[in-house]
Coordinates of C-alpha atoms and ligand atoms in Angstrom, one line a residue:
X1 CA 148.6 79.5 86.6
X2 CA 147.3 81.0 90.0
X3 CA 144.9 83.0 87.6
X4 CA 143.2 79.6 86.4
X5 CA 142.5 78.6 89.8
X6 CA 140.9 82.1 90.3
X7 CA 138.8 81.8 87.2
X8 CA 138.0 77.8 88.3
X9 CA 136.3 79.2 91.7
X10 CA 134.5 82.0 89.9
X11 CA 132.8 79.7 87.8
X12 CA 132.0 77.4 90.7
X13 CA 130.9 80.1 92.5
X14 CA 128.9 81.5 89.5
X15 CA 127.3 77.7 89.1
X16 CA 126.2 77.5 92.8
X17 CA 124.2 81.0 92.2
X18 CA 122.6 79.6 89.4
X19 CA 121.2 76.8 91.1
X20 CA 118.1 77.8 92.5
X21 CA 118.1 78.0 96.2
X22 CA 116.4 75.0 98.5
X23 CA 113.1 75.3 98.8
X24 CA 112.7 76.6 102.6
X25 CA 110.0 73.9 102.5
X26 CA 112.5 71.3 101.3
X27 CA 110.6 69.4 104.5
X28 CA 107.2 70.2 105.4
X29 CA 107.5 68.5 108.9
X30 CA 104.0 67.0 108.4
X31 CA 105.9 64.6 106.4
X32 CA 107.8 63.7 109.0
X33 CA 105.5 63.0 112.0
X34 CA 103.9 59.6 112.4
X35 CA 100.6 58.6 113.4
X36 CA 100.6 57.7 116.9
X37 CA 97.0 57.4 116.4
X38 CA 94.1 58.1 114.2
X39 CA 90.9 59.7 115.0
X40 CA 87.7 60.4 113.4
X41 CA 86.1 63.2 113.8
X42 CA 82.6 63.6 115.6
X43 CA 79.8 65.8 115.5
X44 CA 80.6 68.5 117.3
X45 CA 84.2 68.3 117.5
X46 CA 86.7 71.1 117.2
X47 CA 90.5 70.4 116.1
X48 CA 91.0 72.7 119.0
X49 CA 89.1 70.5 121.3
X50 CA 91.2 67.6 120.0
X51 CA 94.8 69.6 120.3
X52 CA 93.7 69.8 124.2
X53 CA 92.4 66.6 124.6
X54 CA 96.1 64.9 123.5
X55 CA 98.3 67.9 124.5
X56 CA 96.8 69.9 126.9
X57 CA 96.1 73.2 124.4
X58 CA 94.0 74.8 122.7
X59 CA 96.3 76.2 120.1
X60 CA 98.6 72.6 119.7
X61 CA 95.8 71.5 116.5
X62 CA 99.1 72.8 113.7
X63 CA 100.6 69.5 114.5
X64 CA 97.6 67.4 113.5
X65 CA 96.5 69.6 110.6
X66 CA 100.4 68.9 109.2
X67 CA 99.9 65.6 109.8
X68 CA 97.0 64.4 108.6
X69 CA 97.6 66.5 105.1
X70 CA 101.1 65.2 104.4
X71 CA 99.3 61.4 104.9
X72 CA 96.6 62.3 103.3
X73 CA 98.5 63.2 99.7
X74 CA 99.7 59.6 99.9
X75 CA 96.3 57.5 101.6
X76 CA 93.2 59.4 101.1
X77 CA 91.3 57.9 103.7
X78 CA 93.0 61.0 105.5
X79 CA 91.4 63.9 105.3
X80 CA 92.5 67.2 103.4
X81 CA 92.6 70.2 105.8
X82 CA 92.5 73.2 104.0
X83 CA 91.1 75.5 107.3
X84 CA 91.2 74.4 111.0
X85 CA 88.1 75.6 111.9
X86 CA 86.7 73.7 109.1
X87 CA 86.3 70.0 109.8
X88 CA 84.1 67.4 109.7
X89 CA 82.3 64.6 111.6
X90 CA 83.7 61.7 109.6
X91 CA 87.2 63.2 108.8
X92 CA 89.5 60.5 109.6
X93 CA 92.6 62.7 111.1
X94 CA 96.1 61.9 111.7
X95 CA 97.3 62.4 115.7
X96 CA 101.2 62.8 116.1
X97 CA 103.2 61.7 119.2
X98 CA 103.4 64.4 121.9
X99 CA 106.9 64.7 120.8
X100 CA 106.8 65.2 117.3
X101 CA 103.8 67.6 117.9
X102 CA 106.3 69.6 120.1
X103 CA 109.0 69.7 117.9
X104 CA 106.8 70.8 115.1
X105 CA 105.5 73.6 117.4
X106 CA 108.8 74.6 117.9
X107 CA 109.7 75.0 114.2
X108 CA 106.4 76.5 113.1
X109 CA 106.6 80.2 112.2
X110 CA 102.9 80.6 112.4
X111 CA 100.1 80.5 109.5
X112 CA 100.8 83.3 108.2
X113 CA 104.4 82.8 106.6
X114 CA 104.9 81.3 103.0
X115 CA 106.9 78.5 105.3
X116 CA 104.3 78.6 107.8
X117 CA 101.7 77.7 105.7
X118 CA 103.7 75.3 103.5
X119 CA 104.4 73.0 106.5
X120 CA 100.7 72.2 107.2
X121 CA 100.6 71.1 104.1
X122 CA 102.4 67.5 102.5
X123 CA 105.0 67.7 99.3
X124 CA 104.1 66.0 96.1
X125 CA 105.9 64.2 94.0
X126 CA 107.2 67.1 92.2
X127 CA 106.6 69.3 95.0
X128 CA 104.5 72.7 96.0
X129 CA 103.7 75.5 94.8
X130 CA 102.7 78.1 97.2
X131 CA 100.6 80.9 96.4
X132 CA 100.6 84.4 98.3
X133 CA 97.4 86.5 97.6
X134 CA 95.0 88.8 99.7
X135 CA 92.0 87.0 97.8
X136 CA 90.0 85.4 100.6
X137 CA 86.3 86.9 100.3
X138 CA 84.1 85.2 98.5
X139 CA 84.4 86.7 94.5
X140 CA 87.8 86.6 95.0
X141 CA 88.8 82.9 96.4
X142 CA 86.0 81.5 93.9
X143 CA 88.4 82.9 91.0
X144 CA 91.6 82.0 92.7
X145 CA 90.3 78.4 93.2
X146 CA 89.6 78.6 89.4
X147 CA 93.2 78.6 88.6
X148 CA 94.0 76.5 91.6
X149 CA 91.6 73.6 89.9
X150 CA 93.3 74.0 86.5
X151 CA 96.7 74.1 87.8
X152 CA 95.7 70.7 89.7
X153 CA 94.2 69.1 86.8
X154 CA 97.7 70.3 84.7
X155 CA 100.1 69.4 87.5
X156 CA 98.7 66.6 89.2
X157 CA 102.0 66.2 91.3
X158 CA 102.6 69.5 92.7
X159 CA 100.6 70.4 96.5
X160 CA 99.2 74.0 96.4
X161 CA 99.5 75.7 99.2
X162 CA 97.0 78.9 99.5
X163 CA 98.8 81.6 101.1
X164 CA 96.8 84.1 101.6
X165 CA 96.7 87.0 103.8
X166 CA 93.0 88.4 104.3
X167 CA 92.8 92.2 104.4
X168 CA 90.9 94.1 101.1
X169 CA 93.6 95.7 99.0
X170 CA 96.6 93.8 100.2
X171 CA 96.7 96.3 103.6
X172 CA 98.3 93.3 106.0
X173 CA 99.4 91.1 103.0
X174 CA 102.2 93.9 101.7
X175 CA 103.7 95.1 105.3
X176 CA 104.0 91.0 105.4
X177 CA 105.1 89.7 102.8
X178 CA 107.6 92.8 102.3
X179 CA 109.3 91.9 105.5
X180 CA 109.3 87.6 104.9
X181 CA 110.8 88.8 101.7
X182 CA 113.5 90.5 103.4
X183 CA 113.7 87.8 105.7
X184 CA 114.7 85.6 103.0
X185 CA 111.8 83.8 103.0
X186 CA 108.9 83.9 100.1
X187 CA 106.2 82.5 98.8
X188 CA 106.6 80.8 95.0
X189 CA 104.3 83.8 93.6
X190 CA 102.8 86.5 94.6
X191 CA 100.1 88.5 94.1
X192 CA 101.0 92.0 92.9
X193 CA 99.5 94.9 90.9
X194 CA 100.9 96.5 87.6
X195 CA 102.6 99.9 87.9
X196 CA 104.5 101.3 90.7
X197 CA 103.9 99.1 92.9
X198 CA 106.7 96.6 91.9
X199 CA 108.7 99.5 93.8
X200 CA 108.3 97.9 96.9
X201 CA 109.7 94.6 96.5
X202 CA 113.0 96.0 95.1
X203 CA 112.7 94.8 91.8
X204 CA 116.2 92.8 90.6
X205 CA 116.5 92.3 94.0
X206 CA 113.5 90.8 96.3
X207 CA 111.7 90.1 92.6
X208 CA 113.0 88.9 89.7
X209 CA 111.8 90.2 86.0
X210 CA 109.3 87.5 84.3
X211 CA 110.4 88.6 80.8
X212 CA 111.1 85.4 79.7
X213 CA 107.3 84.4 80.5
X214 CA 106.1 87.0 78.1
X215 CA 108.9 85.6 75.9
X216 CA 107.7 82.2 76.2
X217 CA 104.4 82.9 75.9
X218 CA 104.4 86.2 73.5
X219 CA 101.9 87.8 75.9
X220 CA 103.2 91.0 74.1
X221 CA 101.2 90.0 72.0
X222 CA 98.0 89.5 73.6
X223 CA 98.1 92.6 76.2
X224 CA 96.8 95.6 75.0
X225 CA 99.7 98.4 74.9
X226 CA 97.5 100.4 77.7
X227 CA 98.2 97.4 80.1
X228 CA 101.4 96.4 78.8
X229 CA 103.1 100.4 79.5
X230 CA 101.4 100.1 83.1
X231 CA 102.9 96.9 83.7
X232 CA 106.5 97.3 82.5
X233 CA 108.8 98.9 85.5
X234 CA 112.0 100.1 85.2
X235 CA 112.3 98.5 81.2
X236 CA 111.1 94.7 82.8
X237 CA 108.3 93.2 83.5
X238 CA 107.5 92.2 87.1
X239 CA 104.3 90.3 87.1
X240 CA 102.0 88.4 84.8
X241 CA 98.5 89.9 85.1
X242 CA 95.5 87.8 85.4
X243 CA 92.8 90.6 84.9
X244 CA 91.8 94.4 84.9
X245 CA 89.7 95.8 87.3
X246 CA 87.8 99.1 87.3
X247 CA 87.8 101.0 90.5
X248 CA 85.1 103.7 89.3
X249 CA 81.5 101.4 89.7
X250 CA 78.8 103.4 91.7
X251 CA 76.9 100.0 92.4
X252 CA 73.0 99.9 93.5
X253 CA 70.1 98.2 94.8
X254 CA 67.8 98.0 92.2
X255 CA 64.9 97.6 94.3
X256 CA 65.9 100.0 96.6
X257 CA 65.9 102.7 93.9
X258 CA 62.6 101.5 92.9
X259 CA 61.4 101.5 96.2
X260 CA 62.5 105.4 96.3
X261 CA 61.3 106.3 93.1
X262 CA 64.6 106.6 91.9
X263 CA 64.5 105.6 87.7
X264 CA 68.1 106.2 86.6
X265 CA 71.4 105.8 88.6
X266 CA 72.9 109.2 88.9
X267 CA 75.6 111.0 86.4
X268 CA 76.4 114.2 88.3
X269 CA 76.8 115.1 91.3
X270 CA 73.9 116.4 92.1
X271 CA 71.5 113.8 90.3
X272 CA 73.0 111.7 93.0
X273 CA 73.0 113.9 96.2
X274 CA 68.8 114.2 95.2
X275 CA 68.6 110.4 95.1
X276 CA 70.5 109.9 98.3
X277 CA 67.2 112.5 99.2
X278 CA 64.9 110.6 98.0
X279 CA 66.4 107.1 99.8
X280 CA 66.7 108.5 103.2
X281 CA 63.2 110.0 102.8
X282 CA 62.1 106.6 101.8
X283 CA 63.8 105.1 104.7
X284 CA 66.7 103.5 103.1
X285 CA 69.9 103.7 103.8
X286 CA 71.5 105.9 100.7
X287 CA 75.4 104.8 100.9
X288 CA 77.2 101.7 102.2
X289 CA 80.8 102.6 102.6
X290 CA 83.4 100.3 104.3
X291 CA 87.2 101.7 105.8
X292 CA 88.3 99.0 108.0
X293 CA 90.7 97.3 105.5
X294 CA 92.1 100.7 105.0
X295 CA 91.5 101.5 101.7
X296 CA 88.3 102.1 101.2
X297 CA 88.2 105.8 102.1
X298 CA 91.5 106.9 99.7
X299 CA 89.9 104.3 96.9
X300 CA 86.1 106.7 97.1
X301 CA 88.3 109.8 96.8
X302 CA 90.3 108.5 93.5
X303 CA 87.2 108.2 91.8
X304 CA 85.7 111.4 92.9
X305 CA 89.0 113.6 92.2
X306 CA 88.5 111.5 88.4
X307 CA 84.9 112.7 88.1
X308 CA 86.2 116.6 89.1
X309 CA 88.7 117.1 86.3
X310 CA 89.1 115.0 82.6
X311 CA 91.0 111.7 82.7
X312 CA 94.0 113.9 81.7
X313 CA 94.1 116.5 84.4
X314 CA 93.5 113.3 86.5
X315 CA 96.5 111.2 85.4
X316 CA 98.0 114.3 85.6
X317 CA 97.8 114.4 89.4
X318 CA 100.4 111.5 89.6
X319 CA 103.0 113.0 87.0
X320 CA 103.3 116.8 88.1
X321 CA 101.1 117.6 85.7
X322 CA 98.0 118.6 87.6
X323 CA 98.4 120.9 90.8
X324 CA 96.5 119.6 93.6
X325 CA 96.2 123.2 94.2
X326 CA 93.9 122.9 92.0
X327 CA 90.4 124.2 92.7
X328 CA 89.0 120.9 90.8
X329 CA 90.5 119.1 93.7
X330 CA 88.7 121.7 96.6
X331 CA 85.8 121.0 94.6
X332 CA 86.6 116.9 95.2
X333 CA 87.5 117.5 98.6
X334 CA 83.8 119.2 99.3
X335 CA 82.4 116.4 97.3
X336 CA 83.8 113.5 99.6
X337 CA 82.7 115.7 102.5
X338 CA 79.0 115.6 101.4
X339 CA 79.4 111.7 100.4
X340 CA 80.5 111.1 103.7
X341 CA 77.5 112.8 105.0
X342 CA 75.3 110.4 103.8
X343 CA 77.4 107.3 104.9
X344 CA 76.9 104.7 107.3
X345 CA 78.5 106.2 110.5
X346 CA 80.2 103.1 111.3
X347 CA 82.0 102.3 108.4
X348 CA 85.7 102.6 110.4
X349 CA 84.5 99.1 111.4
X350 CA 83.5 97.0 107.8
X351 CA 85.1 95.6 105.4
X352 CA 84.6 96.7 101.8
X353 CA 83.2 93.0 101.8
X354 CA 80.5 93.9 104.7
X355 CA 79.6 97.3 103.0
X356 CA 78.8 95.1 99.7
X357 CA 76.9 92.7 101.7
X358 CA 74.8 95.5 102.6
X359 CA 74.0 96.1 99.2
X360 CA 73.3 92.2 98.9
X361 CA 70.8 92.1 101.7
X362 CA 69.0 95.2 101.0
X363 CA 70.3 97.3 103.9
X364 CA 71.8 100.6 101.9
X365 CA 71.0 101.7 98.5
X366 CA 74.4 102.6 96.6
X367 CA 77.8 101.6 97.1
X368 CA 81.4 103.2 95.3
X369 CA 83.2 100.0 95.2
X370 CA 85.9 98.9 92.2
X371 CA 84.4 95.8 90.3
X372 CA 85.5 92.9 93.1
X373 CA 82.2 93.9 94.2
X374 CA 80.7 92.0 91.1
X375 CA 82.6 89.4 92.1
X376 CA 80.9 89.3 95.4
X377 CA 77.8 89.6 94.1
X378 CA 78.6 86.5 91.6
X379 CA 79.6 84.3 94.6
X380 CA 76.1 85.9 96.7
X381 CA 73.6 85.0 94.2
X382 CA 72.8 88.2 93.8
X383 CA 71.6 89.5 90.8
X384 CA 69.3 92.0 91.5
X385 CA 72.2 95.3 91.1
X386 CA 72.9 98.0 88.5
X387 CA 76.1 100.0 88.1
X388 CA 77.2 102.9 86.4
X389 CA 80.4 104.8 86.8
X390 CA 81.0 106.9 89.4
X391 CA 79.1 110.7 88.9
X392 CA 81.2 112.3 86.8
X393 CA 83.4 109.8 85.2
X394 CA 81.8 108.4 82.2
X395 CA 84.4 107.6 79.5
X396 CA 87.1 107.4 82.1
X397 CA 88.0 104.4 83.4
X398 CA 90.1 104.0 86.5
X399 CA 91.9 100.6 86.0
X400 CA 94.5 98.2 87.7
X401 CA 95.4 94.8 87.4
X402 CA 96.4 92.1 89.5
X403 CA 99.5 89.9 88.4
X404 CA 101.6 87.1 89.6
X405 CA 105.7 88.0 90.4
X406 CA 108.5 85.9 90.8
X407 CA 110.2 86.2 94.3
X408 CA 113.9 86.0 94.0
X409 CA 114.0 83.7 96.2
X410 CA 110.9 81.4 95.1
X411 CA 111.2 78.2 96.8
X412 CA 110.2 75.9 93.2
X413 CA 110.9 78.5 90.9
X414 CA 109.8 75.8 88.3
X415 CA 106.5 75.7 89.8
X416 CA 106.4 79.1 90.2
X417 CA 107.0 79.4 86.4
X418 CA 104.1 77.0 85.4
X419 CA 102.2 79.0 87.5
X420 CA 103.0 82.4 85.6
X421 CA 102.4 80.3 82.4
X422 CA 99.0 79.5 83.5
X423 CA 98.0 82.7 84.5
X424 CA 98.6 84.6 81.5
X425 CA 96.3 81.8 79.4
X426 CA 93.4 82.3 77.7
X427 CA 91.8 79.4 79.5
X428 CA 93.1 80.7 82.9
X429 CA 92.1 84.2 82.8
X430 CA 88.1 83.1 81.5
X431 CA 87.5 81.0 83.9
X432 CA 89.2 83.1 86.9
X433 CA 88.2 86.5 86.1
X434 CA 84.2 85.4 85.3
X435 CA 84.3 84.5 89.2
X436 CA 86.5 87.3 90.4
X437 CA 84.5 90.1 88.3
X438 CA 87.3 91.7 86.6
X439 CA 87.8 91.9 82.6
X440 CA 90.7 89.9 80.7
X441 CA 94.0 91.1 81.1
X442 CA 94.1 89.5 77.6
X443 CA 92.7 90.9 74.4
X444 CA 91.0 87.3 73.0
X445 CA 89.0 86.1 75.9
X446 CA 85.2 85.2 75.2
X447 CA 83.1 87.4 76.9
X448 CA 79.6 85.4 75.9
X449 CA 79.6 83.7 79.1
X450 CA 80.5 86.4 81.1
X451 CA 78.0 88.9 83.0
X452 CA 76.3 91.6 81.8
X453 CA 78.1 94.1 83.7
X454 CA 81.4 92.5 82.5
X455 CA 80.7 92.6 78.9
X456 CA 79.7 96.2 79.3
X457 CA 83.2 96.4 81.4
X458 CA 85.0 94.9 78.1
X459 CA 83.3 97.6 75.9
X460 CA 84.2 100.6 78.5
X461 CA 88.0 99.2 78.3
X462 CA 88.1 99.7 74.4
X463 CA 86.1 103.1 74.5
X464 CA 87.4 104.9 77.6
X465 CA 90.1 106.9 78.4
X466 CA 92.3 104.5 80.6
X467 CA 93.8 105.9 84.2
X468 CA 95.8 104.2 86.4
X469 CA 94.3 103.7 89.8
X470 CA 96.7 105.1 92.7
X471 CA 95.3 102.9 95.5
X472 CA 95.3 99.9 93.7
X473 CA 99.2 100.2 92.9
X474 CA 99.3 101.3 89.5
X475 CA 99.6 105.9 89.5
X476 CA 102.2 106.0 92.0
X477 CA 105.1 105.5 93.9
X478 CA 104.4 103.2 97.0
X479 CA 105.3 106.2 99.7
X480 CA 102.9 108.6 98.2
X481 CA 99.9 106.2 97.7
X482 CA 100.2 104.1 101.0
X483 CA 101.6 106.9 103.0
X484 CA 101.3 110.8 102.0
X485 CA 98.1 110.6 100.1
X486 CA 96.3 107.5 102.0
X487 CA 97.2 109.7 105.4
X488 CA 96.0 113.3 103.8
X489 CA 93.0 111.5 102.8
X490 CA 92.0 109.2 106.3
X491 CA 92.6 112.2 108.3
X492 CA 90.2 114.5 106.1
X493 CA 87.5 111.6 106.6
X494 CA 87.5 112.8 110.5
X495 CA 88.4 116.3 110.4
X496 CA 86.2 117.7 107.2
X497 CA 88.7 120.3 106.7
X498 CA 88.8 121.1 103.4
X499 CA 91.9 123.4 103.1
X500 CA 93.8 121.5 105.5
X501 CA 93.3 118.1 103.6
X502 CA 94.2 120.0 100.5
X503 CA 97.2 121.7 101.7
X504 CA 98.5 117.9 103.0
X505 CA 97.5 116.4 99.6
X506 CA 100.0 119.1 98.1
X507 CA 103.0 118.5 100.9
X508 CA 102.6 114.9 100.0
X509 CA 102.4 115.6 96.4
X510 CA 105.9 118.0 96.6
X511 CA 107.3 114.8 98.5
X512 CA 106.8 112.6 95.9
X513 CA 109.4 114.8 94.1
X514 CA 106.3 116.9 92.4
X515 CA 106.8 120.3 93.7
X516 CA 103.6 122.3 93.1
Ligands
LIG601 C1 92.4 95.2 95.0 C2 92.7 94.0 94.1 C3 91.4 93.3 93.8 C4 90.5 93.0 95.0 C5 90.5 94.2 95.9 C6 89.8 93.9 97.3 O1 93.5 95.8 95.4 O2 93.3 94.4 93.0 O3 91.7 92.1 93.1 O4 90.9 91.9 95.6 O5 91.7 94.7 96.2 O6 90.6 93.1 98.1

């Protein structure tokens, strides 16, 4: 008898698990502010202007942006505010009470949290769905906004709320997100890259497996194996991928190579240490590089480590099977040291996005960028590049791929799911991945309407030897890629030395559990 009882509160207890949590946005307190008053926005005007024109700060303008988008989902006379430094004369804006504008204050975690950001914006009918990415240059929020449009057309009902993190590579978007995760608070997906990099969110635990997407929407099927043994982790399947990016492009400036005399874009080494010659001979600027989102530096090395050894020995850096005593990697090492030579001395302070914008307006010749850069030059207008891969590294190419994961704790996990459904489509991934300037994560998209450099991206994908990229997520364990090699490698940018940088690059190796 007392055994039934027990049994009777285990399955209660089993029940209330299964019901997904609350969303933590079950009240985006825009909703519940009144307009004390409306205003309409004049030339001129800032919402921070306005914040201290009714409450005396700066910084108060949350409250109105809340406001005005949780009236505006049901009377569209209101504005939509998607940025607050973005409005305009005309905008009819709701103005909360001081009070309510306090006591949203009080609540607000700041912009940058999944709940942050979901409380500026209103609930729909059947709710939100809030999206965590580090897509926010202009390649990459053009194919994001893609999906966004056909997930609005789809779900007419549900509020997206873009919660992005800007920094290239996901440098501040990870740390963040890893430790709101842990917080117990999350987005309703996430972006995330295939391979090791599902390490970091606990899988089972932080993120839950999205095997029954690829169940419900046989994407076994229409991932090529390559991409489908990157993406599975620990037997599961922790993200559905929208794309697959190649991080060994050299890009260039056509005219600038004309301008030089330059006819071909370089395959060796050397062929491109004589062109970098001939630019700065000419006047022009031979390499853009970037390093202030922190990646850029380990993401130039990959690719030249790839061009010093076949794709094997390469993959085999990340698997024990390749020293990095190696003297392929000295020879790397002293390769990087001359590229940085010919870099822009200031690159500690751009963005890749500013080093590719140099590119764009004609300030340096050639740029070592993965293909996001195509992307920006999509969303620039600018046409007038070439590519080729990076000296060394024909028939290898570097890859990664950026999917979508299911937090444990996703607020609407039935948004989150229709979400996941969407990104794994056909459709989806043409129309997103012709903006963002990555391939198909699928096997059957149309490639017609794509880019030339795309369609010769397609070809390379069925012809090349495929390696996983380690600072994009997929070669290795998160430690060792954001920590022991990133380090070895940032530290070697300043120093030059070649035999200390290669010694650190083995210590971080032999911590990784690859004793060389
Ligand atoms: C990569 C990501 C790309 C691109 C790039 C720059 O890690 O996979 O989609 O966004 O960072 O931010």
């Amino acid at each position: 008898m007392k055994h039934k009882w027990i049994y009777a509160l285990l399955a209660i207890a089993l029940l209330v698990a299964m019901v997904p949590t609350a969303p933590a946005s079950a009240a985006p307190a825009g909703a519940a502010m009144a307009c004390a008053k409306d205003y309409t926005v004049n030339a001129g005007d800032t919402l921070s202007a306005i914040a201290e024109k009714e409450y005396g700060s700066i910084t108060a303008y949350w409250p109105i942006m809340a406001a005005t988008n949780a009236k505006h989902l049901t009377d569209a006379s209101y504005a939509k505010i998607e940025n607050p430094d973005l409005i305009e004369p005309g905008w009819k804006l709701c103005i909360p009470s001081t009070t309510d504008a306090e006591a949203f204050l009080k609540a607000f975690p700041g912009r940058d949290t999944p709940t942050g950001v979901a409380m500026l914006f209103g609930e729909g009918a059947k709710g939100q769905l809030i999206v965590a990415s580090w897509w926010t240059n202009g390649g990459e929020f053009a194919g994001l906004n893609e999906m966004f449009k056909m997930f609005k057309e789809a779900n007419p009902d549900v509020e997206i709320v873009n919660a992005a993190i800007a920094g290239g590579a996901g440098t501040n978007f990870k740390g963040q997100l890893l430790s709101q995760l842990l917080g117990g608070v999350a987005p309703d997906t996430f972006q995330l890259h295939a391979g090791w990099e599902a390490d970091t969110y606990d899988p089972g635990v932080l993120i839950t497996n999205v095997d029954d997407a690829y169940a419900r929407n046989k994407l076994e099927s229409v991932f090529p194996p390559t991409l489908l043994s990157m993406l599975k982790f620990k037997d599961h399947y922790w993200g559905v991928p929208v794309n697959i990016h190649r991080s060994n492009v050299l890009w260039y400036n056509k005219a600038l190579f004309e301008k030089a005399g330059i006819t071909a874009p370089p395959t060796t080494w050397d062929e491109f240490f004589a062109a970098a010659d001939k630019l700065k001979a000419a006047g022009i600027a031979p390499v853009a590089l970037g390093g202030k989102d922190g990646f850029e530096l380990q993401h130039t090395f990959e690719t030249i480590l790839a061009g010093s050894m076949t794709a094997e020995e390469y993959a085999g850096l990340w698997t024990g099977k390749t020293s990095w005593n190696s003297p392929k990697v000295t020879a790397a090492l002293e390769t990087f040291k001359k590229y940085l030579s010919y870099a822009n001395e200031d690159h500690a302070a751009l963005t890749w996005a500013a080093a590719t914008q140099l590119l764009i307006d004609g300030k340096a010749a050639m740029n070592i960028m993965g293909d996001w850069a195509n992307g920006q030059f999509i969303s620039g207008n600018f046409t007038d590049y070439g590519w080729a891969p990076v000296p060394g590294t024909k028939g290898t190419f570097v890859a990664l791929s950026d999917s979508f994961a299911l937090p444990t704790k996703a607020p609407d996990p039935v948004n989150a799911n229709l979400w996941l459904d969407l990104a794994g489509s056909k459709a989806a991934q043409e129309a997103f991945n012709k903006q963002k300037g990555s391939i198909c994560a699928r096997t059957d998209c149309d490639y017609s309407s794509f880019n030339a450099y795309l369609q010769s991206a397609a070809k390379d994908w069925t012809a090349d030897s495929i390696v996983p990229s380690v600072t994009h997520g997929a070669a290795a364990k998160p430690s060792w890629a954001t920590k022991g090699y990133a380090d070895a490698v940032n530290l070697f940018a300043t120093s030059g030395d070649v035999a200390a940088a290669q010694a650190a690059l083995v210590a971080a190796a032999a911590d990784a559990g690859y004793p060389q």
